[in-house]
């Protein structure tokens, strides 16, 4: 062991270890309880940069959104939404899966369609794309 580290550890007492363990526990609990987005209340669908539809997340529904490559299908269930199908070549927005947090976004760039959830407190302040 490094001699400097050994000298430093020799200065610590049992109460110091208890204080460090308590501080670590407070950090972990705070992160789990406070670091999450709020519950979303609506899904915003954009096509070609303009808002195509604002959908409530209260009831199940599906919507077809036209884009340059074809139709993108959006599916909504209570509290969550996803891109069900997209004509884009790589299917990144479909692979995104269910979005369930405020501020979550799925972007189908080749078809110029995006799905975002709003409401509550988002995990971040802004998103640029």
Short mmCIF file of N, CA and C in Angstrom, two decimals, residues 4-127:
data_model
loop_
_atom_site.label_atom_id
_atom_site.label_comp_id
_atom_site.label_asym_id
_atom_site.label_seq_id
_atom_site.Cartn_x
_atom_site.Cartn_y
_atom_site.Cartn_z
N UNK A 4 1.74 7.07 1.89
CA UNK A 4 0.93 8.26 2.21
C UNK A 4 -0.51 7.86 2.54
N UNK A 5 -1.04 6.90 1.81
CA UNK A 5 -2.39 6.43 2.08
C UNK A 5 -2.45 5.74 3.43
N UNK A 6 -1.43 4.96 3.75
CA UNK A 6 -1.39 4.28 5.04
C UNK A 6 -1.33 5.29 6.18
N UNK A 7 -0.57 6.38 6.01
CA UNK A 7 -0.51 7.42 7.04
C UNK A 7 -1.86 8.09 7.22
N UNK A 8 -2.55 8.32 6.13
CA UNK A 8 -3.86 8.98 6.20
C UNK A 8 -4.90 8.07 6.86
N UNK A 9 -4.90 6.78 6.48
CA UNK A 9 -5.84 5.84 7.07
C UNK A 9 -5.59 5.64 8.57
N UNK A 10 -4.35 5.79 9.01
CA UNK A 10 -4.03 5.64 10.43
C UNK A 10 -4.68 6.74 11.26
N UNK A 11 -4.97 7.88 10.67
CA UNK A 11 -5.59 8.99 11.39
C UNK A 11 -7.10 8.83 11.57
N UNK A 12 -7.71 7.94 10.80
CA UNK A 12 -9.17 7.77 10.88
C UNK A 12 -9.56 6.92 12.09
N UNK A 13 -10.67 7.30 12.71
CA UNK A 13 -11.21 6.59 13.87
C UNK A 13 -12.51 5.90 13.45
N UNK A 14 -13.05 4.98 14.27
CA UNK A 14 -14.29 4.29 13.93
C UNK A 14 -15.45 5.26 13.63
N UNK A 15 -15.54 6.36 14.34
CA UNK A 15 -16.59 7.34 14.10
C UNK A 15 -16.47 7.99 12.73
N UNK A 16 -15.23 8.13 12.26
CA UNK A 16 -15.02 8.70 10.93
C UNK A 16 -15.59 7.78 9.85
N UNK A 17 -15.38 6.47 10.00
CA UNK A 17 -15.94 5.53 9.04
C UNK A 17 -17.46 5.55 9.06
N UNK A 18 -18.04 5.66 10.26
CA UNK A 18 -19.50 5.74 10.37
C UNK A 18 -20.03 7.01 9.69
N UNK A 19 -19.33 8.11 9.85
CA UNK A 19 -19.74 9.37 9.21
C UNK A 19 -19.66 9.24 7.69
N UNK A 20 -18.60 8.66 7.18
CA UNK A 20 -18.46 8.46 5.73
C UNK A 20 -19.55 7.53 5.19
N UNK A 21 -19.85 6.47 5.92
CA UNK A 21 -20.91 5.54 5.48
C UNK A 21 -22.27 6.24 5.49
N UNK A 22 -22.54 7.05 6.51
CA UNK A 22 -23.80 7.79 6.57
C UNK A 22 -23.92 8.80 5.44
N UNK A 23 -22.84 9.50 5.13
CA UNK A 23 -22.86 10.47 4.03
C UNK A 23 -23.09 9.77 2.70
N UNK A 24 -22.48 8.63 2.50
CA UNK A 24 -22.69 7.87 1.27
C UNK A 24 -24.14 7.41 1.16
N UNK A 25 -24.71 6.95 2.27
CA UNK A 25 -26.11 6.51 2.28
C UNK A 25 -27.05 7.67 1.95
N UNK A 26 -26.80 8.85 2.50
CA UNK A 26 -27.62 10.02 2.21
C UNK A 26 -27.53 10.37 0.72
N UNK A 27 -26.36 10.31 0.14
CA UNK A 27 -26.19 10.61 -1.29
C UNK A 27 -26.96 9.62 -2.16
N UNK A 28 -26.88 8.34 -1.85
CA UNK A 28 -27.57 7.32 -2.64
C UNK A 28 -29.08 7.48 -2.54
N UNK A 29 -29.59 7.67 -1.33
CA UNK A 29 -31.04 7.83 -1.14
C UNK A 29 -31.53 9.10 -1.82
N UNK A 30 -30.78 10.19 -1.71
CA UNK A 30 -31.17 11.44 -2.37
C UNK A 30 -31.23 11.28 -3.88
N UNK A 31 -30.25 10.60 -4.44
CA UNK A 31 -30.23 10.40 -5.89
C UNK A 31 -31.43 9.56 -6.33
N UNK A 32 -31.76 8.53 -5.60
CA UNK A 32 -32.88 7.68 -5.98
C UNK A 32 -34.22 8.38 -5.85
N UNK A 33 -34.38 9.21 -4.84
CA UNK A 33 -35.67 9.87 -4.61
C UNK A 33 -35.85 11.17 -5.39
N UNK A 34 -34.79 11.91 -5.60
CA UNK A 34 -34.92 13.25 -6.16
C UNK A 34 -34.54 13.37 -7.63
N UNK A 35 -33.78 12.45 -8.16
CA UNK A 35 -33.26 12.58 -9.52
C UNK A 35 -34.11 11.76 -10.49
N UNK A 36 -35.33 12.19 -10.69
CA UNK A 36 -36.20 11.55 -11.65
C UNK A 36 -37.14 12.57 -12.26
N UNK A 37 -37.54 12.32 -13.47
CA UNK A 37 -38.47 13.23 -14.14
C UNK A 37 -39.87 13.05 -13.60
N UNK A 38 -40.69 14.06 -13.81
CA UNK A 38 -42.07 13.99 -13.37
C UNK A 38 -42.89 13.10 -14.28
N UNK A 39 -44.10 12.84 -13.84
CA UNK A 39 -45.01 12.04 -14.65
C UNK A 39 -45.51 12.88 -15.83
N UNK A 40 -45.47 12.34 -17.03
CA UNK A 40 -45.93 13.11 -18.20
C UNK A 40 -47.45 13.17 -18.24
N UNK A 41 -48.00 14.22 -18.86
CA UNK A 41 -49.44 14.32 -19.00
C UNK A 41 -49.90 14.32 -20.45
N UNK A 42 -48.98 14.60 -21.38
CA UNK A 42 -49.37 14.56 -22.80
C UNK A 42 -48.17 14.23 -23.67
N UNK A 43 -48.49 13.73 -24.86
CA UNK A 43 -47.48 13.44 -25.87
C UNK A 43 -47.63 14.47 -26.99
N UNK A 44 -46.50 15.02 -27.41
CA UNK A 44 -46.50 16.00 -28.49
C UNK A 44 -45.84 15.35 -29.71
N UNK A 45 -46.58 15.31 -30.81
CA UNK A 45 -46.08 14.72 -32.05
C UNK A 45 -45.80 15.85 -33.03
N UNK A 46 -44.58 15.87 -33.56
CA UNK A 46 -44.20 16.89 -34.54
C UNK A 46 -43.91 16.21 -35.87
N UNK A 47 -44.31 16.88 -36.94
CA UNK A 47 -44.02 16.41 -38.29
C UNK A 47 -43.51 17.60 -39.08
N UNK A 48 -42.33 17.47 -39.64
CA UNK A 48 -41.74 18.56 -40.41
C UNK A 48 -41.47 19.80 -39.58
N UNK A 49 -41.24 19.65 -38.29
CA UNK A 49 -40.91 20.77 -37.42
C UNK A 49 -42.11 21.48 -36.82
N UNK A 50 -43.33 21.13 -37.22
CA UNK A 50 -44.52 21.77 -36.65
C UNK A 50 -45.29 20.74 -35.83
N UNK A 51 -46.06 21.21 -34.87
CA UNK A 51 -46.84 20.32 -34.02
C UNK A 51 -47.96 19.71 -34.86
N UNK A 52 -47.97 18.39 -34.93
CA UNK A 52 -48.99 17.66 -35.68
C UNK A 52 -50.16 17.31 -34.77
N UNK A 53 -49.85 16.89 -33.52
CA UNK A 53 -50.91 16.51 -32.58
C UNK A 53 -50.38 16.58 -31.16
N UNK A 54 -51.28 16.88 -30.23
CA UNK A 54 -51.01 16.78 -28.80
C UNK A 54 -51.97 15.75 -28.26
N UNK A 55 -51.44 14.64 -27.76
CA UNK A 55 -52.25 13.51 -27.34
C UNK A 55 -52.24 13.36 -25.83
N UNK A 56 -53.40 13.12 -25.26
CA UNK A 56 -53.50 12.85 -23.83
C UNK A 56 -52.96 11.46 -23.55
N UNK A 57 -52.30 11.30 -22.42
CA UNK A 57 -51.78 9.99 -22.03
C UNK A 57 -52.76 9.27 -21.10
N UNK A 58 -54.01 9.70 -21.09
CA UNK A 58 -55.02 9.11 -20.21
C UNK A 58 -55.66 7.86 -20.81
N UNK A 59 -55.82 7.81 -22.15
CA UNK A 59 -56.48 6.67 -22.77
C UNK A 59 -55.64 6.14 -23.93
N UNK A 60 -55.79 4.84 -24.23
CA UNK A 60 -55.04 4.26 -25.34
C UNK A 60 -55.53 4.81 -26.68
N UNK A 61 -54.58 5.03 -27.58
CA UNK A 61 -54.91 5.49 -28.93
C UNK A 61 -53.71 5.29 -29.85
N UNK A 62 -53.98 5.30 -31.13
CA UNK A 62 -52.93 5.24 -32.16
C UNK A 62 -53.18 6.36 -33.14
N UNK A 63 -52.09 6.89 -33.68
CA UNK A 63 -52.20 7.98 -34.65
C UNK A 63 -51.18 7.74 -35.75
N UNK A 64 -51.58 8.00 -36.98
CA UNK A 64 -50.69 7.89 -38.14
C UNK A 64 -50.22 9.29 -38.52
N UNK A 65 -48.90 9.45 -38.63
CA UNK A 65 -48.30 10.75 -38.94
C UNK A 65 -47.61 10.66 -40.29
N UNK A 66 -48.04 11.47 -41.27
CA UNK A 66 -47.39 11.42 -42.58
C UNK A 66 -46.04 12.14 -42.57
N UNK A 67 -45.11 11.59 -43.31
CA UNK A 67 -43.79 12.19 -43.46
C UNK A 67 -43.31 11.99 -44.87
N UNK A 68 -42.12 12.50 -45.22
CA UNK A 68 -41.59 12.38 -46.58
C UNK A 68 -41.39 10.93 -47.04
N UNK A 69 -41.09 10.02 -46.10
CA UNK A 69 -40.85 8.62 -46.48
C UNK A 69 -42.09 7.75 -46.39
N UNK A 70 -43.12 8.23 -45.72
CA UNK A 70 -44.33 7.42 -45.52
C UNK A 70 -44.99 7.73 -44.19
N UNK A 71 -45.69 6.76 -43.66
CA UNK A 71 -46.47 6.92 -42.44
C UNK A 71 -45.69 6.41 -41.23
N UNK A 72 -45.62 7.23 -40.17
CA UNK A 72 -45.08 6.82 -38.88
C UNK A 72 -46.26 6.63 -37.95
N UNK A 73 -46.33 5.48 -37.29
CA UNK A 73 -47.44 5.18 -36.40
C UNK A 73 -47.00 5.36 -34.94
N UNK A 74 -47.77 6.17 -34.21
CA UNK A 74 -47.52 6.45 -32.80
C UNK A 74 -48.58 5.72 -31.97
N UNK A 75 -48.16 5.05 -30.90
CA UNK A 75 -49.09 4.36 -30.01
C UNK A 75 -49.00 4.97 -28.62
N UNK A 76 -50.17 5.22 -28.03
CA UNK A 76 -50.24 5.81 -26.69
C UNK A 76 -51.02 4.86 -25.79
N UNK A 77 -50.49 4.63 -24.59
CA UNK A 77 -51.17 3.90 -23.53
C UNK A 77 -51.14 4.78 -22.30
N UNK A 78 -51.96 4.50 -21.30
CA UNK A 78 -51.97 5.36 -20.11
C UNK A 78 -50.57 5.51 -19.49
N UNK A 79 -50.08 6.76 -19.49
CA UNK A 79 -48.80 7.08 -18.88
C UNK A 79 -47.58 6.86 -19.74
N UNK A 80 -47.74 6.40 -20.97
CA UNK A 80 -46.57 6.16 -21.81
C UNK A 80 -46.94 6.22 -23.30
N UNK A 81 -45.92 6.37 -24.14
CA UNK A 81 -46.13 6.42 -25.59
C UNK A 81 -44.88 5.88 -26.28
N UNK A 82 -45.06 5.46 -27.54
CA UNK A 82 -43.92 4.95 -28.33
C UNK A 82 -44.19 5.13 -29.81
N UNK A 83 -43.10 5.02 -30.58
CA UNK A 83 -43.22 4.96 -32.03
C UNK A 83 -43.37 3.49 -32.37
N UNK A 84 -44.53 3.12 -32.86
CA UNK A 84 -44.84 1.72 -33.15
C UNK A 84 -44.17 1.26 -34.43
N UNK A 85 -44.24 2.10 -35.48
CA UNK A 85 -43.58 1.75 -36.75
C UNK A 85 -43.19 3.03 -37.48
N UNK A 86 -42.14 2.89 -38.28
CA UNK A 86 -41.60 4.03 -39.02
C UNK A 86 -40.96 3.51 -40.31
N UNK A 87 -41.10 4.23 -41.42
CA UNK A 87 -40.49 3.77 -42.67
C UNK A 87 -39.00 4.06 -42.80
N UNK A 88 -38.39 4.67 -41.78
CA UNK A 88 -36.96 5.00 -41.83
C UNK A 88 -36.10 3.74 -41.92
N UNK A 89 -34.89 3.86 -42.46
CA UNK A 89 -34.05 2.69 -42.70
C UNK A 89 -33.47 2.04 -41.43
N UNK A 90 -33.18 2.79 -40.39
CA UNK A 90 -32.48 2.22 -39.25
C UNK A 90 -33.37 1.97 -38.03
N UNK A 91 -34.56 2.50 -38.01
CA UNK A 91 -35.54 2.22 -36.95
C UNK A 91 -35.10 2.64 -35.55
N UNK A 92 -34.27 3.69 -35.45
CA UNK A 92 -33.80 4.14 -34.15
C UNK A 92 -34.95 4.58 -33.24
N UNK A 93 -35.93 5.29 -33.81
CA UNK A 93 -37.03 5.78 -32.97
C UNK A 93 -37.93 4.64 -32.52
N UNK A 94 -38.05 3.59 -33.30
CA UNK A 94 -38.85 2.43 -32.91
C UNK A 94 -38.12 1.67 -31.80
N UNK A 95 -36.81 1.54 -31.92
CA UNK A 95 -36.00 0.85 -30.91
C UNK A 95 -35.96 1.59 -29.58
N UNK A 96 -36.31 2.86 -29.59
CA UNK A 96 -36.33 3.66 -28.37
C UNK A 96 -37.29 3.06 -27.35
N UNK A 97 -38.34 2.41 -27.83
CA UNK A 97 -39.29 1.74 -26.96
C UNK A 97 -40.27 2.71 -26.32
N UNK A 98 -40.85 2.28 -25.22
CA UNK A 98 -41.84 3.09 -24.52
C UNK A 98 -41.18 4.27 -23.82
N UNK A 99 -41.73 5.45 -24.02
CA UNK A 99 -41.30 6.65 -23.32
C UNK A 99 -42.27 6.85 -22.17
N UNK A 100 -41.75 7.04 -20.96
CA UNK A 100 -42.64 7.16 -19.81
C UNK A 100 -42.27 8.29 -18.87
N UNK A 101 -41.26 9.07 -19.18
CA UNK A 101 -40.85 10.19 -18.33
C UNK A 101 -41.03 11.51 -19.06
N UNK A 102 -41.40 12.52 -18.31
CA UNK A 102 -41.53 13.85 -18.90
C UNK A 102 -40.18 14.28 -19.48
N UNK A 103 -40.19 14.81 -20.68
CA UNK A 103 -38.96 15.24 -21.34
C UNK A 103 -38.35 14.19 -22.24
N UNK A 104 -38.85 12.96 -22.22
CA UNK A 104 -38.32 11.90 -23.08
C UNK A 104 -38.71 12.18 -24.53
N UNK A 105 -37.80 11.84 -25.46
CA UNK A 105 -38.02 12.14 -26.88
C UNK A 105 -37.59 10.96 -27.74
N UNK A 106 -38.36 10.68 -28.78
CA UNK A 106 -37.98 9.73 -29.83
C UNK A 106 -38.04 10.49 -31.15
N UNK A 107 -36.94 10.48 -31.88
CA UNK A 107 -36.84 11.27 -33.12
C UNK A 107 -36.64 10.33 -34.31
N UNK A 108 -37.55 10.42 -35.25
CA UNK A 108 -37.44 9.68 -36.52
C UNK A 108 -36.93 10.68 -37.56
N UNK A 109 -35.63 10.91 -37.57
CA UNK A 109 -35.04 11.97 -38.39
C UNK A 109 -35.29 11.82 -39.89
N UNK A 110 -35.10 10.62 -40.49
CA UNK A 110 -35.31 10.54 -41.94
C UNK A 110 -36.74 10.89 -42.36
N UNK A 111 -37.72 10.60 -41.51
CA UNK A 111 -39.12 10.88 -41.84
C UNK A 111 -39.60 12.20 -41.24
N UNK A 112 -38.72 12.93 -40.57
CA UNK A 112 -39.00 14.24 -39.99
C UNK A 112 -40.17 14.21 -39.00
N UNK A 113 -40.23 13.15 -38.18
CA UNK A 113 -41.29 13.00 -37.17
C UNK A 113 -40.61 12.83 -35.81
N UNK A 114 -41.19 13.47 -34.78
CA UNK A 114 -40.68 13.28 -33.43
C UNK A 114 -41.83 13.14 -32.45
N UNK A 115 -41.57 12.42 -31.37
CA UNK A 115 -42.52 12.20 -30.30
C UNK A 115 -41.86 12.63 -29.01
N UNK A 116 -42.51 13.51 -28.25
CA UNK A 116 -41.95 13.93 -26.96
C UNK A 116 -43.05 13.94 -25.91
N UNK A 117 -42.66 13.67 -24.67
CA UNK A 117 -43.61 13.68 -23.56
C UNK A 117 -43.39 14.95 -22.76
N UNK A 118 -44.48 15.60 -22.37
CA UNK A 118 -44.35 16.84 -21.59
C UNK A 118 -45.21 16.75 -20.34
N UNK A 119 -44.90 17.64 -19.40
CA UNK A 119 -45.62 17.68 -18.13
C UNK A 119 -44.69 17.34 -17.00
N UNK A 120 -45.06 17.73 -15.80
CA UNK A 120 -44.21 17.45 -14.64
C UNK A 120 -42.88 18.15 -14.77
N UNK A 121 -41.88 17.62 -14.14
CA UNK A 121 -40.53 18.17 -14.20
C UNK A 121 -39.67 17.24 -15.05
N UNK A 122 -39.11 17.76 -16.12
CA UNK A 122 -38.26 16.95 -17.00
C UNK A 122 -36.92 16.67 -16.33
N UNK A 123 -36.23 15.65 -16.81
CA UNK A 123 -34.90 15.30 -16.30
C UNK A 123 -33.87 16.37 -16.63
N UNK A 124 -34.14 17.20 -17.63
CA UNK A 124 -33.22 18.23 -18.06
C UNK A 124 -34.04 19.44 -18.47
N UNK A 125 -33.40 20.59 -18.61
CA UNK A 125 -34.11 21.82 -18.90
C UNK A 125 -34.50 21.97 -20.36
N UNK A 126 -33.59 21.69 -21.27
CA UNK A 126 -33.87 21.86 -22.69
C UNK A 126 -33.27 20.72 -23.48
N UNK A 127 -33.76 20.56 -24.68
CA UNK A 127 -33.21 19.58 -25.60
C UNK A 127 -33.18 20.22 -26.98
#
